[in-house]
CSV table of N, CA and C in Angstrom, one decimal:
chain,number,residue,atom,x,y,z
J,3,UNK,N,0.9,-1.2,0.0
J,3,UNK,CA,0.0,0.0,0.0
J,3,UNK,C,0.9,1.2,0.0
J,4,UNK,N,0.2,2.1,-0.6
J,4,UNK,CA,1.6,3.4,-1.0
J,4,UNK,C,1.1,4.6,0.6
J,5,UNK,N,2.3,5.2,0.8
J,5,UNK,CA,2.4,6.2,1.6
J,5,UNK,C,1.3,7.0,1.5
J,6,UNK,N,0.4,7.3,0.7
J,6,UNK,CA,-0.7,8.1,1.2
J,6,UNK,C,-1.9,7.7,1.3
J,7,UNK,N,-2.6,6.7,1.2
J,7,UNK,CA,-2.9,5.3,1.6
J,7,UNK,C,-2.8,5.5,3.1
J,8,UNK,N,-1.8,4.7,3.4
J,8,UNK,CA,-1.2,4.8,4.9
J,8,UNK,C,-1.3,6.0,5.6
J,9,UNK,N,-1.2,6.9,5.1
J,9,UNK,CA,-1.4,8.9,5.5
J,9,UNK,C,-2.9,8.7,6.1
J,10,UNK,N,-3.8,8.4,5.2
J,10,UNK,CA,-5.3,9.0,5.4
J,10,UNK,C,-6.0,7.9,6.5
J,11,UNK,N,-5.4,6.5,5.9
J,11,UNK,CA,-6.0,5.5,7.0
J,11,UNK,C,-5.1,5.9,8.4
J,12,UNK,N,-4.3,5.9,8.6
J,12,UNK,CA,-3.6,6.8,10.1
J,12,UNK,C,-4.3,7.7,10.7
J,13,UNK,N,-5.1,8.9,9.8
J,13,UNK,CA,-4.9,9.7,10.6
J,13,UNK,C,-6.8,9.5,10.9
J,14,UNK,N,-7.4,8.6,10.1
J,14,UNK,CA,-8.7,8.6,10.1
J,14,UNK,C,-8.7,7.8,11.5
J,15,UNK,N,-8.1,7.0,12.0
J,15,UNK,CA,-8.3,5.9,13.0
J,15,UNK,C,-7.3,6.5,13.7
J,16,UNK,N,-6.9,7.5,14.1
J,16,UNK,CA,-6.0,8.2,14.8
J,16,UNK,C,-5.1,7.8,15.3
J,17,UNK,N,-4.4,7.0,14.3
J,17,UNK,CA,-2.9,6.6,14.8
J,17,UNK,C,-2.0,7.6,14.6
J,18,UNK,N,-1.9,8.5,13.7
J,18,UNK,CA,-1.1,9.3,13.8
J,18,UNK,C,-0.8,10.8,14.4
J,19,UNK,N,-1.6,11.0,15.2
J,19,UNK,CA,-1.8,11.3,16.1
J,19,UNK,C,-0.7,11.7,17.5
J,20,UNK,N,-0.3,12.7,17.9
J,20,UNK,CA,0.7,12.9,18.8
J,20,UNK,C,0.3,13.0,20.3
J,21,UNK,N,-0.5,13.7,20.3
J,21,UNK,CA,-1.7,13.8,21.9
J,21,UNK,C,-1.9,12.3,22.3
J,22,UNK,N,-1.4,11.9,23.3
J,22,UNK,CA,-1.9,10.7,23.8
J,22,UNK,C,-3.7,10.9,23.8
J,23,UNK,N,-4.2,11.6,24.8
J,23,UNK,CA,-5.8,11.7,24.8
J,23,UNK,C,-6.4,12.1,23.5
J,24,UNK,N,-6.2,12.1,22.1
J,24,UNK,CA,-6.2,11.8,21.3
J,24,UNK,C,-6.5,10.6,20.5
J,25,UNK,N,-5.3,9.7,21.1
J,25,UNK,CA,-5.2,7.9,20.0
J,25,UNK,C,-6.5,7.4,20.0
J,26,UNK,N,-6.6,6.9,19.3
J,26,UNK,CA,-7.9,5.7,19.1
J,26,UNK,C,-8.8,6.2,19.1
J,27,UNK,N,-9.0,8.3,18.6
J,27,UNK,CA,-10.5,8.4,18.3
J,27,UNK,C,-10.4,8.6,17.4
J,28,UNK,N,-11.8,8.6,15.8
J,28,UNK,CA,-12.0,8.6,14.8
J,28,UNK,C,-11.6,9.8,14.3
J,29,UNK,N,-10.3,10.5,13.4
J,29,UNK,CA,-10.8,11.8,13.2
J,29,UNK,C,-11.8,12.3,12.0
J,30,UNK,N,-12.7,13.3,12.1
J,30,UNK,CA,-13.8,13.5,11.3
J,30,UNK,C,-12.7,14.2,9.9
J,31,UNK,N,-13.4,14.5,9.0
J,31,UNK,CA,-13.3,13.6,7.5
J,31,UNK,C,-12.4,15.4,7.3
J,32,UNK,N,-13.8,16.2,8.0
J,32,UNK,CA,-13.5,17.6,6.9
J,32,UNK,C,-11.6,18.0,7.9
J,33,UNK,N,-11.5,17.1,9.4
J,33,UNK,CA,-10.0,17.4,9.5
J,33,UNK,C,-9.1,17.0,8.7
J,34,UNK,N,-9.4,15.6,7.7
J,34,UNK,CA,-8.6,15.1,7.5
J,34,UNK,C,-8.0,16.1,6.0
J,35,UNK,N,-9.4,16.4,5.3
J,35,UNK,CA,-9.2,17.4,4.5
J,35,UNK,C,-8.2,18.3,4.6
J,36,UNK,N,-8.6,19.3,6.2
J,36,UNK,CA,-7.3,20.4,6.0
J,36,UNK,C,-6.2,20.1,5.9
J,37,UNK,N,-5.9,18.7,6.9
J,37,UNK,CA,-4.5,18.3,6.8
J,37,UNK,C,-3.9,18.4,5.8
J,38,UNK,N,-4.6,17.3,4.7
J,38,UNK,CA,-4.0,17.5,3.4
J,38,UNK,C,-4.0,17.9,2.5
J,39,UNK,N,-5.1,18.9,2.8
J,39,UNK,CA,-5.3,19.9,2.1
J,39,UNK,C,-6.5,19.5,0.6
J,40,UNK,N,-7.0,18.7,0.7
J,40,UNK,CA,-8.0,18.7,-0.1
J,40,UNK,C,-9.6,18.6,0.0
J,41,UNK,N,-10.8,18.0,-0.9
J,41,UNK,CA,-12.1,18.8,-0.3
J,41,UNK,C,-12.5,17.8,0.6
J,42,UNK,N,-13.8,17.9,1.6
J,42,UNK,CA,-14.4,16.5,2.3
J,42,UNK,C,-14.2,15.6,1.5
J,43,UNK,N,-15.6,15.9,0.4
J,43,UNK,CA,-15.8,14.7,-0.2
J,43,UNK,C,-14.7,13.7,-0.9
J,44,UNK,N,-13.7,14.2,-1.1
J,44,UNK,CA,-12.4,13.7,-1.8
J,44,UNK,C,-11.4,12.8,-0.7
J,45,UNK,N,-11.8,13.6,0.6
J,45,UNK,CA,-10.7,12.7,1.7
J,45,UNK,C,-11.7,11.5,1.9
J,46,UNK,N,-13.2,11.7,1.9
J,46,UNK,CA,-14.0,10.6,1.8
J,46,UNK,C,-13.9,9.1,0.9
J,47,UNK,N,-13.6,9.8,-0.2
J,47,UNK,CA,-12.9,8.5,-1.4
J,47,UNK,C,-12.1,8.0,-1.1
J,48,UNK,N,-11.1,8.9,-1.0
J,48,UNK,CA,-9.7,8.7,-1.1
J,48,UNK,C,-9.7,7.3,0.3
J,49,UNK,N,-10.4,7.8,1.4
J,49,UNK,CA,-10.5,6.4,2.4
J,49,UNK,C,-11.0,5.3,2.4
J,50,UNK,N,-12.1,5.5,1.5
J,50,UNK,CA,-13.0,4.6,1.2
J,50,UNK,C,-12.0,3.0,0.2
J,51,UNK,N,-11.8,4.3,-0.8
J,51,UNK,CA,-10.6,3.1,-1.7
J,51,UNK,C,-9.4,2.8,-0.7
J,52,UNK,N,-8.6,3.7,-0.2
J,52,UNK,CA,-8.0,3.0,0.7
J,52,UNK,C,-7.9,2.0,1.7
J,53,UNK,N,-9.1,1.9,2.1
J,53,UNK,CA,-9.7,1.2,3.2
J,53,UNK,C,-9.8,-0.6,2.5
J,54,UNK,N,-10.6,-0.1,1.0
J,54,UNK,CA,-11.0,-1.9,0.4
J,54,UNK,C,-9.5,-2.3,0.1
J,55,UNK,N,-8.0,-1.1,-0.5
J,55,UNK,CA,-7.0,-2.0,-0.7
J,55,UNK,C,-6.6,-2.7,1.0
J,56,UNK,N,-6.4,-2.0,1.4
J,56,UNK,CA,-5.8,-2.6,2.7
J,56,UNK,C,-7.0,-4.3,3.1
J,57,UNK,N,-8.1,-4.1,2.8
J,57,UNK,CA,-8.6,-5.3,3.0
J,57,UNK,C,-8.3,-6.5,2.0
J,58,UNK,N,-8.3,-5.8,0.8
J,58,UNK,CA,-7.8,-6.7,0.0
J,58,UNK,C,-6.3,-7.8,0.1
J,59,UNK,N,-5.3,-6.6,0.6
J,59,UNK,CA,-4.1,-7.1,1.2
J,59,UNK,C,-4.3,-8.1,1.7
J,60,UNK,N,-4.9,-7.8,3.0
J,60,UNK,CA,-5.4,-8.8,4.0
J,60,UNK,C,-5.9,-10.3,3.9
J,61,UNK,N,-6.3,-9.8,2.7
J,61,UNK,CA,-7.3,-11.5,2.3
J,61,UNK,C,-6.3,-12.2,1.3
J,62,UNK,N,-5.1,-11.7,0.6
J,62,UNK,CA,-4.2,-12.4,-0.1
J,62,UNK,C,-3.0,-12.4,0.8
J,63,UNK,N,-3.1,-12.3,1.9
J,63,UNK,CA,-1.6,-12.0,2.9
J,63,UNK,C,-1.7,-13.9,2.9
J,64,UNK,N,-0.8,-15.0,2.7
J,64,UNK,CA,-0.9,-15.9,3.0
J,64,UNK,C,-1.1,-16.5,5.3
J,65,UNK,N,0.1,-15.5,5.2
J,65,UNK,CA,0.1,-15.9,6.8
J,65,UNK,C,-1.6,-15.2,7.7
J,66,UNK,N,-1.5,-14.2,7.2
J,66,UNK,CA,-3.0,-13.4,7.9
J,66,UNK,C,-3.7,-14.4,7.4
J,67,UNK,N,-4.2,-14.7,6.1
J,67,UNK,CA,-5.7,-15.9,6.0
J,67,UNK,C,-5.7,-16.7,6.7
J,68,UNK,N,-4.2,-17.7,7.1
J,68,UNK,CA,-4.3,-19.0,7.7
J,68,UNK,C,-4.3,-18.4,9.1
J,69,UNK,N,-4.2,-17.3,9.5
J,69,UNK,CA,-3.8,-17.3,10.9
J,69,UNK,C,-5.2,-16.6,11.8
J,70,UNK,N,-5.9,-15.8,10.7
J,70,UNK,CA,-7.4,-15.1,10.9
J,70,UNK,C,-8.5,-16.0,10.7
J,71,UNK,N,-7.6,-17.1,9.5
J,71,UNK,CA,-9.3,-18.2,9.4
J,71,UNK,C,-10.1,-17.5,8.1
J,72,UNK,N,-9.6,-16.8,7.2
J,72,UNK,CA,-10.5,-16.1,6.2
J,72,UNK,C,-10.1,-16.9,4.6
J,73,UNK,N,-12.2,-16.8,4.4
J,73,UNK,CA,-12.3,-17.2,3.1
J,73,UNK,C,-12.2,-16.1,2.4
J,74,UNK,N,-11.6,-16.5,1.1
J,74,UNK,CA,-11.6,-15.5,0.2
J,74,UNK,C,-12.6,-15.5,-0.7
């Protein structure tokens, strides 16, 4: 998965994140926007597709299927 990819899923699930009382909450979409400077609806896609590759990963990772139990 490419670096911005990883950028948008980070910061939406708030891993990237520096404030400890921060981590692990959702951040909303139009933040993610300013960050990167582009519109809502665009940081909306942009996760949405990001989100199915990373799943996709997941379901051809050999060790993750055998080790999660997942049909493909």
């Amino acid at each position: 998965m490419d670096e911005s990819c990883r950028k948008i899923i980070d910061l939406r699930f708030g891993i990237d994140q520096q404030q400890e009382e921060n981590r692990n909450k959702y951040m909303k979409f139009d933040e993610i926007a300013r960050i990167l400077e582009i519109k809502v609806d665009n940081a909306r896609q942009r996760f949405k597709r990001c989100l199915e590759k990373l799943r996709k990963e997941i379901k051809c990772d050999p060790i993750l299927k055998a080790d999660w139990n997942i049909n493909a």
